[in-house]
PDB file of C-alpha atoms in Angstrom:
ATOM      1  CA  UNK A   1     -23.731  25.345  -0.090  1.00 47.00           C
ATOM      2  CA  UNK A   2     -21.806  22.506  -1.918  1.00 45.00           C
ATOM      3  CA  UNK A   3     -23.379  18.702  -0.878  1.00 45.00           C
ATOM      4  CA  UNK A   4     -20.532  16.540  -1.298  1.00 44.00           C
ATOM      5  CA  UNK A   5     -21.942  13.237  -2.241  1.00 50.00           C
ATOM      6  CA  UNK A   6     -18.385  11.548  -2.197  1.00 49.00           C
ATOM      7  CA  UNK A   7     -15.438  11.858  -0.076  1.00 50.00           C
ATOM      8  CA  UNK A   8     -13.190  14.565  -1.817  1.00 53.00           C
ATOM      9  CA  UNK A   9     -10.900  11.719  -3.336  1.00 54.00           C
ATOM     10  CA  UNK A  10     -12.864   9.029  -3.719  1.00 54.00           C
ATOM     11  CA  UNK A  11     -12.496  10.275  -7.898  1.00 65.00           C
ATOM     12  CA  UNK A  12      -8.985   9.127  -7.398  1.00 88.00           C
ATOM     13  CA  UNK A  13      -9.098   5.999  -5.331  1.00 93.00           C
ATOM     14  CA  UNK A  14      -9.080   3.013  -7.051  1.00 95.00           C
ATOM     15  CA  UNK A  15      -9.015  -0.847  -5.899  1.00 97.00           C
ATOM     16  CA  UNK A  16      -7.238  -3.781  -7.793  1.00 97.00           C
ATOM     17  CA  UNK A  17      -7.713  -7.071  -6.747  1.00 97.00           C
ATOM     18  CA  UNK A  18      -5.157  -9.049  -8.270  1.00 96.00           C
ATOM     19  CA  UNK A  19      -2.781 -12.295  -7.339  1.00 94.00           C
ATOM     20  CA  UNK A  20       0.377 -11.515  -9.737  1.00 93.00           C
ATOM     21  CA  UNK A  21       3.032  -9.179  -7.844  1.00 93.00           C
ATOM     22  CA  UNK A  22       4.503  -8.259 -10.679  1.00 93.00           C
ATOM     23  CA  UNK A  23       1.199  -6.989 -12.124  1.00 91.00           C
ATOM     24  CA  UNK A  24      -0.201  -5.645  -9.074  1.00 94.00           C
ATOM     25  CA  UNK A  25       3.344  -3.135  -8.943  1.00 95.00           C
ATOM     26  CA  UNK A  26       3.432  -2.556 -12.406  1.00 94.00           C
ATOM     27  CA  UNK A  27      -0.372  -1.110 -12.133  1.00 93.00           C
ATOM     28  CA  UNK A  28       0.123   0.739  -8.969  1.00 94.00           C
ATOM     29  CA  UNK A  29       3.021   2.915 -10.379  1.00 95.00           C
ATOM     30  CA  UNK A  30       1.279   3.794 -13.434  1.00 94.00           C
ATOM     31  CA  UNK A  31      -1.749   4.728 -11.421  1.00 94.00           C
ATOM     32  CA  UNK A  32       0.430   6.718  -9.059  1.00 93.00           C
ATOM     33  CA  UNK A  33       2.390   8.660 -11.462  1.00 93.00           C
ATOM     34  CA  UNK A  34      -1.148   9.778 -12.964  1.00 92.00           C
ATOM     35  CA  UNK A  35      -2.558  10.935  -9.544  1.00 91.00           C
ATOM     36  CA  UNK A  36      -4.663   7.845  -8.627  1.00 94.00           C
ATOM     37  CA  UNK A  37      -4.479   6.457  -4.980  1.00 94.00           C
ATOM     38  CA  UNK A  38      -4.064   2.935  -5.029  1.00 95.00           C
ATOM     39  CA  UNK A  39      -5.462   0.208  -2.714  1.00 96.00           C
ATOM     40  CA  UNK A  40      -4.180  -3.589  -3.365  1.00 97.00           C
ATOM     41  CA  UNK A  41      -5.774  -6.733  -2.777  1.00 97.00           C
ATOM     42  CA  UNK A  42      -3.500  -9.766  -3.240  1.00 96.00           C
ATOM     43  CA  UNK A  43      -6.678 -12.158  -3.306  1.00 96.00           C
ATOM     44  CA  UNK A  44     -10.177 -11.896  -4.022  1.00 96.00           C
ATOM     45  CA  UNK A  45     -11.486 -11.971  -0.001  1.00 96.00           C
ATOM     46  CA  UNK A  46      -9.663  -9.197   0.825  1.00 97.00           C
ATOM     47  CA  UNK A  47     -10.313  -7.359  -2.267  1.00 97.00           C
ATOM     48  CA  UNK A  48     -14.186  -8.162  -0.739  1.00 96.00           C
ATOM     49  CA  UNK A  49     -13.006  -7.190   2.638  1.00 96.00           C
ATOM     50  CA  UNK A  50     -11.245  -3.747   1.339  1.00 97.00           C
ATOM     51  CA  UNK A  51     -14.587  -2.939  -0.688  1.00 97.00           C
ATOM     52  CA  UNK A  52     -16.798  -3.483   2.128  1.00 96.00           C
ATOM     53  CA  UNK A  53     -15.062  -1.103   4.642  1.00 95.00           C
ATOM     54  CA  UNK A  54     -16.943   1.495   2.246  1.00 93.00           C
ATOM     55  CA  UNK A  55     -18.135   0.880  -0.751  1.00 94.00           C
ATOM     56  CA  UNK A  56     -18.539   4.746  -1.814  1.00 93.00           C
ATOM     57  CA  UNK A  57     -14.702   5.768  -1.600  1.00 93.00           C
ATOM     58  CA  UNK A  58     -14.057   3.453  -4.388  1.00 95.00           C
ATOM     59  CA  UNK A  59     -13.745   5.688  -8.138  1.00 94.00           C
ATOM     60  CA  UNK A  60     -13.537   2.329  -9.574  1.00 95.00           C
ATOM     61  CA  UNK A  61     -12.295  -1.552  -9.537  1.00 97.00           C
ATOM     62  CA  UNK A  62     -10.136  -3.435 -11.428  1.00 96.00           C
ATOM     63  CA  UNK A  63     -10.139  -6.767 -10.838  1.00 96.00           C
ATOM     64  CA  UNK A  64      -8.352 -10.288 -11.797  1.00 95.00           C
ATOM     65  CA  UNK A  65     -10.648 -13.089 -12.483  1.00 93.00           C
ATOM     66  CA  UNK A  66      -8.655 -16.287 -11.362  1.00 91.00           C
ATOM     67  CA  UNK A  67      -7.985 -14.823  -8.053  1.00 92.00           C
ATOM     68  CA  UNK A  68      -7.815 -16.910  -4.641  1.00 91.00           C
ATOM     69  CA  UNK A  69      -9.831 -17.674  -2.008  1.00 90.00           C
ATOM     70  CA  UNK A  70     -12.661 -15.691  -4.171  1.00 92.00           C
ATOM     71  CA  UNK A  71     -13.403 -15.607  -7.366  1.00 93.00           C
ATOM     72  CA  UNK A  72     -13.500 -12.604  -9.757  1.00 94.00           C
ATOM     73  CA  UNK A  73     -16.532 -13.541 -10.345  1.00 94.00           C
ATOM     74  CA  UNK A  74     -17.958 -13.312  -7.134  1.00 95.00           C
ATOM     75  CA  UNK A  75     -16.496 -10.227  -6.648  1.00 96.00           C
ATOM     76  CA  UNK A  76     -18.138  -8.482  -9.092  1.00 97.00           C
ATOM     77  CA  UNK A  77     -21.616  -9.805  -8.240  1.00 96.00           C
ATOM     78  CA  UNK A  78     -21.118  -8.544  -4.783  1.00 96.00           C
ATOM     79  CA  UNK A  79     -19.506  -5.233  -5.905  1.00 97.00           C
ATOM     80  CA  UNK A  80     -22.191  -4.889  -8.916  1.00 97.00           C
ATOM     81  CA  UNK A  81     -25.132  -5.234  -5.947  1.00 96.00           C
ATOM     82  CA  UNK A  82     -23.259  -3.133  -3.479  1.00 96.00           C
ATOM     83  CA  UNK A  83     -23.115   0.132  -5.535  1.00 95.00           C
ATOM     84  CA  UNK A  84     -24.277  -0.627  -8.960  1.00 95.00           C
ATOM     85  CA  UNK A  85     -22.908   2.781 -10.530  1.00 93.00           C
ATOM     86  CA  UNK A  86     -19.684   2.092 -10.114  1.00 94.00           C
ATOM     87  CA  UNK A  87     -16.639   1.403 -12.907  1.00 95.00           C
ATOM     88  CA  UNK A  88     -15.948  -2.414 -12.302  1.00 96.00           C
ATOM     89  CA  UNK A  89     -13.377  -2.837 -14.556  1.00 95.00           C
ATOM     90  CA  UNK A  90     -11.753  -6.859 -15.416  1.00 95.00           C
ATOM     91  CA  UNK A  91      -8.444  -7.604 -16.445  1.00 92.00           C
ATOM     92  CA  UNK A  92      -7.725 -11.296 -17.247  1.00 91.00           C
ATOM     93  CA  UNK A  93      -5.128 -13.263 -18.610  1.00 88.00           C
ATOM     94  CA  UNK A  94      -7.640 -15.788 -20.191  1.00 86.00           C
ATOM     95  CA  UNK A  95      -7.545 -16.053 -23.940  1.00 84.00           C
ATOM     96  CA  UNK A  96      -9.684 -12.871 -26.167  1.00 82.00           C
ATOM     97  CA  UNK A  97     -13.368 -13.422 -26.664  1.00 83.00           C
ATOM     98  CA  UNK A  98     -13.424 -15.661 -23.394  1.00 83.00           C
ATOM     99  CA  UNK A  99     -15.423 -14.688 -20.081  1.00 87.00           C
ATOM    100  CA  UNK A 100     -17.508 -12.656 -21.688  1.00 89.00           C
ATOM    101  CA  UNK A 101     -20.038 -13.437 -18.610  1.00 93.00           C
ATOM    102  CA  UNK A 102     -18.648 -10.893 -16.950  1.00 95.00           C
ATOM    103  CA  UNK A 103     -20.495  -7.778 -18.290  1.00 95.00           C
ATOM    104  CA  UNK A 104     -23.840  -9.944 -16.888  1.00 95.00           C
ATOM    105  CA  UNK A 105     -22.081  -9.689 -13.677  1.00 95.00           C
ATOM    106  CA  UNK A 106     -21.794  -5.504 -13.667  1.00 95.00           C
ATOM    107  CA  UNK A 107     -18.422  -5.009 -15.365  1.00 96.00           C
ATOM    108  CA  UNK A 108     -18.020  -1.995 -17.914  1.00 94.00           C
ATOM    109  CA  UNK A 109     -14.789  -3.287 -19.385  1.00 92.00           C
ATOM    110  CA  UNK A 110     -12.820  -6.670 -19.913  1.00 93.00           C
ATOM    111  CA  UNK A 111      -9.624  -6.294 -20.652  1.00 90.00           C
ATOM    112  CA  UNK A 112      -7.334  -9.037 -21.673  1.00 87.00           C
ATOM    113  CA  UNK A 113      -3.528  -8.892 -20.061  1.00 84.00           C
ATOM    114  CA  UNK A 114      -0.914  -7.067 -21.593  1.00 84.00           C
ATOM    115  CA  UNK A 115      -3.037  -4.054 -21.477  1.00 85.00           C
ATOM    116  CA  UNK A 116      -0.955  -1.093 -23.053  1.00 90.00           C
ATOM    117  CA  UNK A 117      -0.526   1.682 -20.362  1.00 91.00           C
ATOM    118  CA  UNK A 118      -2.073   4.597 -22.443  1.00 92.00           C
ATOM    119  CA  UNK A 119      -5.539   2.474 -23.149  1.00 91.00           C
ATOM    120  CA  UNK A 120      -5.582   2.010 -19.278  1.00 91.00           C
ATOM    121  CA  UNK A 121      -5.120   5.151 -18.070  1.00 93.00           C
ATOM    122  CA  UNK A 122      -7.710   7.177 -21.342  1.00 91.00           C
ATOM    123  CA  UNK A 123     -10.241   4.103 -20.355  1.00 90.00           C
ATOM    124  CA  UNK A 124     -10.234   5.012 -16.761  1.00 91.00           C
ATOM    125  CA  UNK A 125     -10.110   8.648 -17.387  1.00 89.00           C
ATOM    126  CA  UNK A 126     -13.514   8.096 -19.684  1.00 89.00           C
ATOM    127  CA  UNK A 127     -15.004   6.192 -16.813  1.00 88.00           C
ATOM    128  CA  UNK A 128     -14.387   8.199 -13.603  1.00 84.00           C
ATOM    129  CA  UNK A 129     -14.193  12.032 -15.337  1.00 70.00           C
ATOM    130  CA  UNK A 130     -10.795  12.462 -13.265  1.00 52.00           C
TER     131      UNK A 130
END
């Protein structure tokens, strides 16, 4: 008898919560083409909202830190609290060697925009064993 803990493609299912369009779409189709279900979140409360429906189908979150409404901040104290395991993952335009607060908050990575498409995708790979 196999227990599934998670939802059979939760592995696969990954939230962004992020403000820029142009990011947002340039993320999702890189994700997509590598068999990842995306879920978008155009500012941080309903990135909050979209975590909250159910925390567990979530392989892992990448999220913006200047974000609207909410900050990324927030977010990932709420996210870290809510299912401390998981891959919370921060990509920021803000300058190298800045908001390095965030790992305090639960994330495993900061990443500072451009990220080059090949670290993204080996980095998540490492993370969620997809």
């Amino acid at each position: 008898l196999k227990t599934q803990v998670m939802p059979r493609d939760a592995r696969h299912h990954i939230l962004h919560i992020e403000d820029d369009p142009e990011v947002a779409g340039a993320v999702a189709q890189l994700l997509g083409a590598n068999g990842y279900e995306v879920t978008h979140a155009a500012d941080g409360l309903s990135g909050l909202l979209a975590f909250n429906q159910d925390p567990n189908q979530w392989a892992a979150v990448l999220v913006d830190l200047a974000l609207p409404h909410v900050s990324g901040y927030s977010l990932l104290k709420e996210m870290h609290q809510a299912r401390p395991s998981l891959p919370l993952i921060v990509l920021t335009g803000a300058a190298p060697g800045t908001n390095l607060e965030v790992y305090e908050l639960g994330a495993v990575i900061l990443w500072h925009k451009p990220i080059s498409s090949t670290e993204l995708l080996e980095n998540l790979r490492v993370l969620i064993h997809f």
